[in-house]
Coordinates of C-alpha atoms in Angstrom, one line a residue:
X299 CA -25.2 -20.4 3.6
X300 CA -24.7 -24.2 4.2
X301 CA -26.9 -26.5 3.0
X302 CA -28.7 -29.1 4.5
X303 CA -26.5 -32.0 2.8
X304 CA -23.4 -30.1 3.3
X305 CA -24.4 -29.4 7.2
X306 CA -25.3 -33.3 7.2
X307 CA -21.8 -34.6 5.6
X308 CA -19.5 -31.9 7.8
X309 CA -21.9 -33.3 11.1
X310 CA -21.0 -36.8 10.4
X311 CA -17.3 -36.6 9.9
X312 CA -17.1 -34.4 13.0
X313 CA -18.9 -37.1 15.1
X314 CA -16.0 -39.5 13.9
X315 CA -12.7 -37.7 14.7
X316 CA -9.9 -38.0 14.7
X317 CA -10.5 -39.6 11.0
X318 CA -8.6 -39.0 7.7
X319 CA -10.3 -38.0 4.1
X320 CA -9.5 -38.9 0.9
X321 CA -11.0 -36.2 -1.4
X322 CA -9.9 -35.4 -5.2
X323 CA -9.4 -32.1 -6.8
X324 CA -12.9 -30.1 -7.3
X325 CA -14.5 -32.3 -5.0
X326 CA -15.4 -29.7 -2.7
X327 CA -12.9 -30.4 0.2
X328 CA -12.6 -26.5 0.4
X329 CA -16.0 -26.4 1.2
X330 CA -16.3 -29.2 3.7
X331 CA -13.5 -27.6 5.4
X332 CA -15.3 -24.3 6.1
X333 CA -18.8 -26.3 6.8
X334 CA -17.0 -28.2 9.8
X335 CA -15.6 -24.9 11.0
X336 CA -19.1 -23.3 10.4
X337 CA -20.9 -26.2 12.9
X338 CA -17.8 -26.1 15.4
X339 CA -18.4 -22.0 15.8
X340 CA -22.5 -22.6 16.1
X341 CA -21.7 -25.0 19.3
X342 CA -19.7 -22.3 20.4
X343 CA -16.0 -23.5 20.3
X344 CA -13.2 -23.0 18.2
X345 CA -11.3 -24.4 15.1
X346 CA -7.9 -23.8 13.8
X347 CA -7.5 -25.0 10.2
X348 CA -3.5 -25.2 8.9
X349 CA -3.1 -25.6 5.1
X350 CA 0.6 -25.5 3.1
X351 CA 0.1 -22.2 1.2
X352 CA -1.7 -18.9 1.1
X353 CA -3.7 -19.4 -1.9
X354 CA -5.4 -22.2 0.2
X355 CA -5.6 -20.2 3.2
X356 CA -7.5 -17.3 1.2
X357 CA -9.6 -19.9 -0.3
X358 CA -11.0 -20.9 3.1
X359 CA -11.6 -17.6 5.0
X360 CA -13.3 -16.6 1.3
X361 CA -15.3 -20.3 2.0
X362 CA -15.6 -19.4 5.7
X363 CA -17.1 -15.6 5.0
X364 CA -19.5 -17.0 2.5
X365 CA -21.1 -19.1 5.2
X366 CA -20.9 -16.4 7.8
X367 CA -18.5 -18.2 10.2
X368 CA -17.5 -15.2 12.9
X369 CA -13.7 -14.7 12.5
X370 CA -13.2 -15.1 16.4
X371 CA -14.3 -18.9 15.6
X372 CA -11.6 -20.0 13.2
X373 CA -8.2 -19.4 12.9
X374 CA -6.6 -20.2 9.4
X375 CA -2.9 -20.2 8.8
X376 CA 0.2 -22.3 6.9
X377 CA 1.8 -25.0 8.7
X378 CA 4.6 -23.1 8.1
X379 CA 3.0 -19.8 9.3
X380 CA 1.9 -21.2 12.5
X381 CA 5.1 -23.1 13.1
X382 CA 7.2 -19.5 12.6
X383 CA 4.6 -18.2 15.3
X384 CA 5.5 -20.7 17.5
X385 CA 9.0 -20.5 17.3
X386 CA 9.0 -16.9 17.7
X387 CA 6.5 -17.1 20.6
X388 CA 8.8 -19.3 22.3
X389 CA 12.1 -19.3 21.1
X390 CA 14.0 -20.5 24.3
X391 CA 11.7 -23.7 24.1
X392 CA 12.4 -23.9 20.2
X393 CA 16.3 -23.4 20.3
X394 CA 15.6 -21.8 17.1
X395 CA 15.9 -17.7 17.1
X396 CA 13.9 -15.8 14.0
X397 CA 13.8 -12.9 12.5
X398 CA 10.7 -10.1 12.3
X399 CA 10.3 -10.7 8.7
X400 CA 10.5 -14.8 8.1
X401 CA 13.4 -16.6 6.1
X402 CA 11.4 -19.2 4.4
X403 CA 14.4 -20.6 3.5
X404 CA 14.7 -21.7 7.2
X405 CA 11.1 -23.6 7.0
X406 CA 12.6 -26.8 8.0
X407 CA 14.2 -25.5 11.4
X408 CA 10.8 -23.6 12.1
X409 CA 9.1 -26.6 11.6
X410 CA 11.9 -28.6 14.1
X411 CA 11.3 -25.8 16.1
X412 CA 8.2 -25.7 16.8
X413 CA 7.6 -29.3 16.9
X414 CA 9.3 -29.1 20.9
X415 CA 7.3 -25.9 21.4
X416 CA 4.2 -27.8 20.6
X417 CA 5.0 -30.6 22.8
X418 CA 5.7 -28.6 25.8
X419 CA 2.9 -29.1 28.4
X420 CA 2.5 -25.4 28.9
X421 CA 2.1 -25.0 24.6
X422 CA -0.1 -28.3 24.9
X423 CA -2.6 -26.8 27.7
X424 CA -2.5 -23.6 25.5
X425 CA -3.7 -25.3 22.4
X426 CA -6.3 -27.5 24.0
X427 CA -7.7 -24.3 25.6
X428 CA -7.6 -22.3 22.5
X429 CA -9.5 -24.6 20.5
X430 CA -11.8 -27.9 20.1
X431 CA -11.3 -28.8 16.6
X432 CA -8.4 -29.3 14.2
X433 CA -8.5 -29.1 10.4
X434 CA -5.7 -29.8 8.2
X435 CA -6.0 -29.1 4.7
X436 CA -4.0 -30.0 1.7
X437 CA -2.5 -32.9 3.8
X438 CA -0.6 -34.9 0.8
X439 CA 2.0 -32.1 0.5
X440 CA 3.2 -32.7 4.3
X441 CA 6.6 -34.0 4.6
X442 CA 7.3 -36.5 7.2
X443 CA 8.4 -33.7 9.6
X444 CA 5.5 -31.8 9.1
X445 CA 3.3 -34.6 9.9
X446 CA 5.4 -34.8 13.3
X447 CA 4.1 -31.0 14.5
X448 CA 0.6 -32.3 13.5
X449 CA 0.6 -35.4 15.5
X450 CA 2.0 -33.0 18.5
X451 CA -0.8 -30.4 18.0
X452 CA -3.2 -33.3 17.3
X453 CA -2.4 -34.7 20.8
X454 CA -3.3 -31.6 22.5
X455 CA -6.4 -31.2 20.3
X456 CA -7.6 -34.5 19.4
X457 CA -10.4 -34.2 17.8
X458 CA -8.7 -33.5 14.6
X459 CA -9.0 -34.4 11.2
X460 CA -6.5 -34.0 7.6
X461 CA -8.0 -34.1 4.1
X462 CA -5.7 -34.6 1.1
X463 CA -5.3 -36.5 -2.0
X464 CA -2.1 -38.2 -2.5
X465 CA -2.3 -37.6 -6.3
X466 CA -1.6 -34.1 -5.7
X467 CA 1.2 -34.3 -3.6
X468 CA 3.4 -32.4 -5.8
X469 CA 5.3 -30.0 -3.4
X470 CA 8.3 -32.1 -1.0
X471 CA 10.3 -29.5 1.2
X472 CA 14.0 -29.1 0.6
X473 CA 14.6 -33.4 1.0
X474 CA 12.3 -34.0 3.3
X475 CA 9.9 -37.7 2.2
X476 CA 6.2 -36.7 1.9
X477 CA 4.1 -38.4 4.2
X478 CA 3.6 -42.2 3.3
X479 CA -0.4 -42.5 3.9
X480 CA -0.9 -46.2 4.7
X481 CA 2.4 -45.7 7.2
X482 CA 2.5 -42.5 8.2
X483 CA -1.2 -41.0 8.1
X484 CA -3.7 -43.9 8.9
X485 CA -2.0 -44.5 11.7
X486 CA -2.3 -41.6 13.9
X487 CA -5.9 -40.6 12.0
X488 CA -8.2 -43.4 10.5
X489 CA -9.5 -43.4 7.0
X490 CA -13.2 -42.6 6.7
X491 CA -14.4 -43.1 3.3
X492 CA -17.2 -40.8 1.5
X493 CA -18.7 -40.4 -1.7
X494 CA -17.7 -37.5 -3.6
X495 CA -18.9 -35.3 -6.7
X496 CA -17.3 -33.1 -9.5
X497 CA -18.5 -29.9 -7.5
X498 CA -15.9 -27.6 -9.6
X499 CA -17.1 -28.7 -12.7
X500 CA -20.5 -27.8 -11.8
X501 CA -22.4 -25.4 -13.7
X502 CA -19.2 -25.2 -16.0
X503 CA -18.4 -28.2 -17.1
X504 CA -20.1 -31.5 -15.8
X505 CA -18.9 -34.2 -18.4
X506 CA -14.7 -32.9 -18.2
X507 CA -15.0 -33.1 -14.2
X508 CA -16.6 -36.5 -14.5
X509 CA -13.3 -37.5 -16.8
X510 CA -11.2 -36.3 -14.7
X511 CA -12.4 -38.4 -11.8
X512 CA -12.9 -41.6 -13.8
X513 CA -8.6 -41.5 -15.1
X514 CA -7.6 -41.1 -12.0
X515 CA -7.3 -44.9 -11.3
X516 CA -5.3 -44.9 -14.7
X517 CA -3.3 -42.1 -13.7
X518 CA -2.5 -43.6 -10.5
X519 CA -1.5 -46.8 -11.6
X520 CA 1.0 -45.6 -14.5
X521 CA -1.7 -46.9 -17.3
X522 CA -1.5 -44.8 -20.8
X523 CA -4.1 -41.6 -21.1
X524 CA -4.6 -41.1 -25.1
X525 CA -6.1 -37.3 -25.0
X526 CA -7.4 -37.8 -29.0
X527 CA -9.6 -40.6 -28.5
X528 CA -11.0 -38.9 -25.4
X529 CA -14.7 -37.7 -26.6
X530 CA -15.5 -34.9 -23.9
X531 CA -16.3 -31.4 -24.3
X532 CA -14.0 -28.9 -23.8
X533 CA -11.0 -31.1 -23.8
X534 CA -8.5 -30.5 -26.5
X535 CA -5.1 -31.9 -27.7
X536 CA -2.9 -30.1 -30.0
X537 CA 0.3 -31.1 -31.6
X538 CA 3.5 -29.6 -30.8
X539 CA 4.5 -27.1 -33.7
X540 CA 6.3 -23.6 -34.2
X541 CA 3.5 -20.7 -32.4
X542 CA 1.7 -23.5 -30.9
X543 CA 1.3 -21.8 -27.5
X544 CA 1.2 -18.5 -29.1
X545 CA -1.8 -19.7 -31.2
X546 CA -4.0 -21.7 -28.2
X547 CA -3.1 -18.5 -26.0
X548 CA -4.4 -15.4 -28.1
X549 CA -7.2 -17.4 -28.8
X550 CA -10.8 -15.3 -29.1
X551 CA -11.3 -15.8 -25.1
X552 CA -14.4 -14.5 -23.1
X553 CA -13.3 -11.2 -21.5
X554 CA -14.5 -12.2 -18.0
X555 CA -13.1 -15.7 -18.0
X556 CA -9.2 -16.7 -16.5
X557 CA -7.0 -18.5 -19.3
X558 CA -4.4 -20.3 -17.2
X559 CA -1.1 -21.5 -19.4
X560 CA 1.2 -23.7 -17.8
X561 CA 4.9 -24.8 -18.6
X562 CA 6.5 -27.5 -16.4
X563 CA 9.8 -25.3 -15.3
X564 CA 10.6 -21.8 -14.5
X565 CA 12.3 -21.3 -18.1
X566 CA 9.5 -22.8 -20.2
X567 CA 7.2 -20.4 -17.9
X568 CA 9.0 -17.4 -18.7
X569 CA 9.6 -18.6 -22.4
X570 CA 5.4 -18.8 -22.9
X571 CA 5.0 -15.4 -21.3
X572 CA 7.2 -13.7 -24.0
X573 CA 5.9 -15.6 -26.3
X574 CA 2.0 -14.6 -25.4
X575 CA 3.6 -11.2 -26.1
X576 CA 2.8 -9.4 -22.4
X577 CA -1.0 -10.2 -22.7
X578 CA -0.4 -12.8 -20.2
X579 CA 1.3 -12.1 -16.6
X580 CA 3.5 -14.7 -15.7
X581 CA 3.4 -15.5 -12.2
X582 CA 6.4 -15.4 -9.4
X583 CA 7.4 -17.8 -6.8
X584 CA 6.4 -16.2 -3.6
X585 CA 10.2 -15.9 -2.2
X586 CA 10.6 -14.0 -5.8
X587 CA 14.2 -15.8 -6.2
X588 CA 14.6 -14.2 -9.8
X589 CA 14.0 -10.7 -7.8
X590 CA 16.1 -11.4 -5.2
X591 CA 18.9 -12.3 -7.6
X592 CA 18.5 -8.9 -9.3
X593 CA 18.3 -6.8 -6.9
X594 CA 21.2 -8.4 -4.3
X595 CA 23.1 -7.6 -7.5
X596 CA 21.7 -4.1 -7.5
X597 CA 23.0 -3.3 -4.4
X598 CA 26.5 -5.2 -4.5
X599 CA 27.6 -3.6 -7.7
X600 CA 29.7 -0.6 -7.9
X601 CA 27.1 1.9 -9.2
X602 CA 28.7 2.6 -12.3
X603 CA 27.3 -0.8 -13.2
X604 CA 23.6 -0.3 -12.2
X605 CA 22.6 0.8 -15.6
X606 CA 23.8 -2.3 -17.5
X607 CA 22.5 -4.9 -14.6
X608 CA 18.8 -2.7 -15.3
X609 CA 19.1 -3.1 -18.6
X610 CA 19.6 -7.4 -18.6
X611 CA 17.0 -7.1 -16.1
X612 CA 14.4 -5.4 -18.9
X613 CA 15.4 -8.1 -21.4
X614 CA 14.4 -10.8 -19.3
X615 CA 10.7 -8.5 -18.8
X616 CA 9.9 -7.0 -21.7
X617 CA 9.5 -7.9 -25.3
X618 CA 10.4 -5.7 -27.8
X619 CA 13.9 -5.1 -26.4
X620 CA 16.0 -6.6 -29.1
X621 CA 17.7 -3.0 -29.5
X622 CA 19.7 -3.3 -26.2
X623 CA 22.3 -5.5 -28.1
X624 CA 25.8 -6.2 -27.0
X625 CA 27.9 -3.0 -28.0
X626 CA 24.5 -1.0 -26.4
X627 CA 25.5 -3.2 -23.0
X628 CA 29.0 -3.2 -24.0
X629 CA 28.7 1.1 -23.6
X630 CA 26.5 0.7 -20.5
X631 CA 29.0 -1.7 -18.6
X632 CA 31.9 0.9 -19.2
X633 CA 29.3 3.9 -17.5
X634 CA 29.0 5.3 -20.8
X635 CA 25.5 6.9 -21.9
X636 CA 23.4 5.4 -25.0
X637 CA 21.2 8.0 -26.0
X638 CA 22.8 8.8 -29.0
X639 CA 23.0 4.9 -30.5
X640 CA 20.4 4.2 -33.1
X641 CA 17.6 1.7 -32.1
X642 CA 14.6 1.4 -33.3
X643 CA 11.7 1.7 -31.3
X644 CA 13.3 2.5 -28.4
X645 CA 14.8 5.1 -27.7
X646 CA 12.7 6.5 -24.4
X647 CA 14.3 2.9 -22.7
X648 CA 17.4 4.3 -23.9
X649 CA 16.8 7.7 -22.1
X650 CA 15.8 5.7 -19.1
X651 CA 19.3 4.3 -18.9
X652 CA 21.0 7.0 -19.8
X653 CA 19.1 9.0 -16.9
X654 CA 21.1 6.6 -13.9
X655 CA 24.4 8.0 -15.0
X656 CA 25.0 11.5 -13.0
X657 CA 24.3 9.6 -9.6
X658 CA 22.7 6.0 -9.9
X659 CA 21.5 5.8 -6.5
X660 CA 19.0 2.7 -5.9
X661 CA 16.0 5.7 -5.9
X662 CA 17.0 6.7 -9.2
X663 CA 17.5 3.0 -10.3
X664 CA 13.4 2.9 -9.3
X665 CA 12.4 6.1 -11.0
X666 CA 14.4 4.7 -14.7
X667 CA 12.5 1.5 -14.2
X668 CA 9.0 3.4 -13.8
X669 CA 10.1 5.1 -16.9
X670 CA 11.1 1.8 -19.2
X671 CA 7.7 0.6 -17.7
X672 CA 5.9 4.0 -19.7
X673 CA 8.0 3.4 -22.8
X674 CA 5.7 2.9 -26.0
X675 CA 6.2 0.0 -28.4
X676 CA 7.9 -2.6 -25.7
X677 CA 5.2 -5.3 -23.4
X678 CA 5.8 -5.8 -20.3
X679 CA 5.2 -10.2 -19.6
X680 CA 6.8 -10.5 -16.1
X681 CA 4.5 -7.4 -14.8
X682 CA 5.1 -9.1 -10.9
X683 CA 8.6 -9.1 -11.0
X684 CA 9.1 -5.5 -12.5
X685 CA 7.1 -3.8 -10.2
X686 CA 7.7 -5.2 -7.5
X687 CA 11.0 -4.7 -7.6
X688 CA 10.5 -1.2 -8.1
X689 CA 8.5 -0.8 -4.9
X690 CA 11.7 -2.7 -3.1
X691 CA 13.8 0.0 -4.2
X692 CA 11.5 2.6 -3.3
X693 CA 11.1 1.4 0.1
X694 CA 14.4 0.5 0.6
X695 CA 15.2 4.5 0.8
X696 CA 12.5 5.9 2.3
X697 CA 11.6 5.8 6.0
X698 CA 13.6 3.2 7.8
X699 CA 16.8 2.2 5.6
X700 CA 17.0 -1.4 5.0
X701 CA 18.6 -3.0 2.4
X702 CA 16.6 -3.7 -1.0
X703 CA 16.4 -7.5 -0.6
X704 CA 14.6 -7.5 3.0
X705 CA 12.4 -4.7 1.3
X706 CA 11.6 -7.2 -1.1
X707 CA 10.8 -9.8 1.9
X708 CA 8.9 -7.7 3.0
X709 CA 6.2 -7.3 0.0
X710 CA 6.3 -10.9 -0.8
X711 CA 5.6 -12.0 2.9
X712 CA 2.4 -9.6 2.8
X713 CA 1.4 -11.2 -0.2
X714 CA 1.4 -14.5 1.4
X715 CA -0.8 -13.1 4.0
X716 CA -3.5 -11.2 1.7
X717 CA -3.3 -13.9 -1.3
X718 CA -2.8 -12.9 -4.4
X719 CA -5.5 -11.0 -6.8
X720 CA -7.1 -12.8 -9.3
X721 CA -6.0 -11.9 -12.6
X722 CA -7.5 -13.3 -15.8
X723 CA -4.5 -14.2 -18.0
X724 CA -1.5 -16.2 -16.3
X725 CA 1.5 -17.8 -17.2
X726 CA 2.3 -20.7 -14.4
X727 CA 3.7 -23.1 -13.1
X728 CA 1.9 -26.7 -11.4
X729 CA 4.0 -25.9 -8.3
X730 CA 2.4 -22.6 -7.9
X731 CA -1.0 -22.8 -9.3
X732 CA -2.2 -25.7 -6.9
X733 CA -5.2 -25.3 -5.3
X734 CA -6.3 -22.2 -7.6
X735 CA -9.3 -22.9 -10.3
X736 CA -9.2 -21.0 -14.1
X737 CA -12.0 -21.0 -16.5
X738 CA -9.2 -22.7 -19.2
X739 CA -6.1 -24.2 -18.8
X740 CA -3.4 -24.4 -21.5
X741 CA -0.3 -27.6 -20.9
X742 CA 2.2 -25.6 -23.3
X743 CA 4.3 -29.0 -23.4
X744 CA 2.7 -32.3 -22.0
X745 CA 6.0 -34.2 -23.1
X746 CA 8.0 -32.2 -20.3
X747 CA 5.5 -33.7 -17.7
X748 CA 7.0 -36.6 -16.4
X749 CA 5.1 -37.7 -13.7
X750 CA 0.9 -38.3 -12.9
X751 CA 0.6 -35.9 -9.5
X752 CA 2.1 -32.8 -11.8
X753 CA -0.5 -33.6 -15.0
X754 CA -3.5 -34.6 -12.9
X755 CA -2.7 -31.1 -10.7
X756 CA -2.1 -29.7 -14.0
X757 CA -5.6 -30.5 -15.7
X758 CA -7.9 -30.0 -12.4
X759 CA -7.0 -26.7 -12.9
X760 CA -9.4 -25.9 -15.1
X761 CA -13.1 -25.4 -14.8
X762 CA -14.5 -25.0 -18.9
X763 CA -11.8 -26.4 -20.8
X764 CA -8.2 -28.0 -21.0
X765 CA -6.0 -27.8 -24.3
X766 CA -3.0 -30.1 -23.7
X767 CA 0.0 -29.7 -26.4
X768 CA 2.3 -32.2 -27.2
X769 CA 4.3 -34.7 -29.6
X770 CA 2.3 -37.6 -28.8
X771 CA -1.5 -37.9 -27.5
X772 CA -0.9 -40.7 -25.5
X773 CA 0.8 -40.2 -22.5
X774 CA 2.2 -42.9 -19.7
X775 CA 3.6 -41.6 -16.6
X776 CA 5.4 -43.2 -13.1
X777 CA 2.3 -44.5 -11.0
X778 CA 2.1 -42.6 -7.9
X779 CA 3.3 -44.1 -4.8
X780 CA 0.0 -43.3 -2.0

């Protein structure tokens, strides 16, 4: 239910469209976004609210339910999502044709796209009878031909507003410049100014949310942070040193609160997950590249080779795997079985292996992974990846034949449309984590972080406590460009 100051503040900025807001992490932008969809639907009309990913777009219709907003009022999507609707819509307008499933790696021609869809009078007359208001979330992360499809939409629905914060603009699309705010943004939509509180913090952690407010003119500007002589509850700096991360990570943690650890690249994410020993998940990119890698090599191999390709696969999963060594691959690349070789600890992963040889058909490829998967004694860390992949391959040959990639496309675009489930241990990336909250949040390496949009993303994360690990606890980073 909204209250009466939130009701107030979402009132006044929608008397003052088009406008532009300025709002920090855990400064409840979320919430304002779903208040001004909430008084748009009780005057009857319509909003559509675009945001850059899916974790944002499930944290607004979560927002928008909690407030009771009909679903026939709102319409929540990516910029990308909506852009890919367009262009499929229309595609004779868009001179772009697409596929069922989306190829995200397209995003920028489905963007190009649907900027001349949008700014067809037919598309235009559709928009401004479809809705009245015109919400973009998140709006930091747009690139400068992003912001082109929003000024087109914007013209046909002009009582529009975009809320961002430039230090979080941490995302750029394949080259193309995020928007400049001063050049790009205030132009087309005015900046309204507000006051603002550490809403995320609230009830959690009041003094660390105040912090993180007050550095962020010393973020912004390049000016050195030193984490040790910072007095505030719940914030924590550690030196670097052998089992660091393992140490901070299996730390005696309330069951029912998230512990979010964070490395800077894809590596150092995988490295902490083995490390943490399978206790924490370590999360995928939504495309799933290191999947799609796997199993396009799945398929291209001659099948005599599937066994060997599933067992560098389970290496770069599992801990506990030391046994598959190089004359157990060496055996395995020459479609010879492994059984007999003595490992210790592992020899039901062995069977699993062996159990591809008669006829290593992707189904059976899916059935030996289930089985490693079972295996005593080994941990599974990169739990997304494995199983998914193993639902790829079980789709791929049953029902409608398709090859193992698109099945994979398939699962990771439907969990861009349902979100992801919360889990309560994660290994992360900034990249992927943005917008998402955690009780604690872990920096595995502060010294890899080498700019103040990726730290400052990096520490809102968390709503309790932040433990940042490094060689030095005073930090200075590039000033951010607004």
């Amino acid at each position: 239910m909204l209250t009466s100051q939130l009701r107030a503040t979402a009132t006044e900025v929608l008397a003052n469209l088009p406008c532009a807001l300025e709002m920090p992490a855990g400064t409840g932008k979320t919430q304002l976004v779903a208040a001004m969809a909430a008084v748009t639907s009780e005057l009857g009309q319509r909003t559509l609210v675009l945001t850059h990913t899916h974790a944002g777009v499930d944290a607004i219709r979560r927002r928008l339910r909690k407030f009771g907003v009909p679903k026939q009022a709102v319409h929540v999507d990516t910029i990308t999502g909506w852009a890919f609707d367009l262009v499929r819509g229309y595609p004779s307008i868009a001179g772009v044709t697409v596929p069922d499933v989306p190829d995200w790696t397209r995003s920028s021609e489905y963007v190009a796209g649907a900027i001349k869809v949008a700014r067809a009078k037919a598309i235009m007359d559709m928009h401004a009878a479809s809705f009245e208001c015109f919400i973009v979330d998140e709006y930091q992360d747009c690139g400068v031909q992003q912001h082109g499809l929003m000024v087109a939409i914007a013209d046909a629905i002009p009582r529009a507003c975009v809320l961002g914060d430039p230090l979080q603009g941490i995302f750029g699309f394949r080259g193309q410049p995020l928007v400049d705010w001063p050049t790009h943004v205030f132009s087309r939509f005015p900046l309204r100014t507000m006051s603002y509180a550490a809403w995320r913090w609230h009830g959690y952690n009041t003094p660390l949310g105040e912090w993180l407010l007050a550095i962020r003119p010393t973020l912004s500007q390049g000016q050195a942070i030193d984490f040790s002589a910072a007095q505030i509850p719940g914030l924590l700096w550690v030196q670097t040193c052998q089992g660091v991360v393992r140490n901070q990570g299996l730390r005696q943690w309330a069951e029912d609160e998230s512990v979010l650890v964070l490395g800077q690249w894809k590596q150092d994410a995988d490295d902490h997950g083995k490390e943490l020993l399978g206790v924490f998940d370590v999360m995928e990119d939504l495309r799933g590249e290191f999947m799609q890698k796997y199993l396009a090599e799945v398929e291209a191999s001659p099948p005599a080779q599937r066994p060997a390709i599933v067992a560098r696969f389970a290496k770069n999963c599992f801990v506990g795997l030391a046994g598959i060594d190089a004359p157990l691959m060496n055996k395995l690349g020459r479609g010879e079985p492994v059984s007999h070789l003595k490992r210790d600890g592992i020899a039901p992963v062995q069977a699993a292996l062996d159990s591809m040889l008669p006829a290593p058909s992707l189904l059976r490829v899916s059935v030996a992974m289930v089985a490693i998967a079972q295996a005593p004694g080994i941990r599974l860390y990169k739990r997304e990846a494995w199983n998914d992949c193993i639902k790829a391959l079980e789709n791929c040959e049953s029902g409608e034949v398709i090859p193992a990639t698109d099945a994979l496309g398939r699962i990771r675009h439907g969990l861009r449309q349902s979100g992801r489930r919360p889990a309560k241990r994660v290994v992360s990336r900034t990249v992927l984590v943005k917008g998402l909250e955690y009780d604690h949040v872990i920096i595995g390496n502060a010294d890899k972080i080498v700019d103040c949009r990726n730290l400052y993303v990096a520490l809102t994360r968390a709503r309790r406590s932040v433990t940042i690990i490094g060689s030095n606890p005073v930090v200075r980073l590039q000033a951010v460009r607004r």
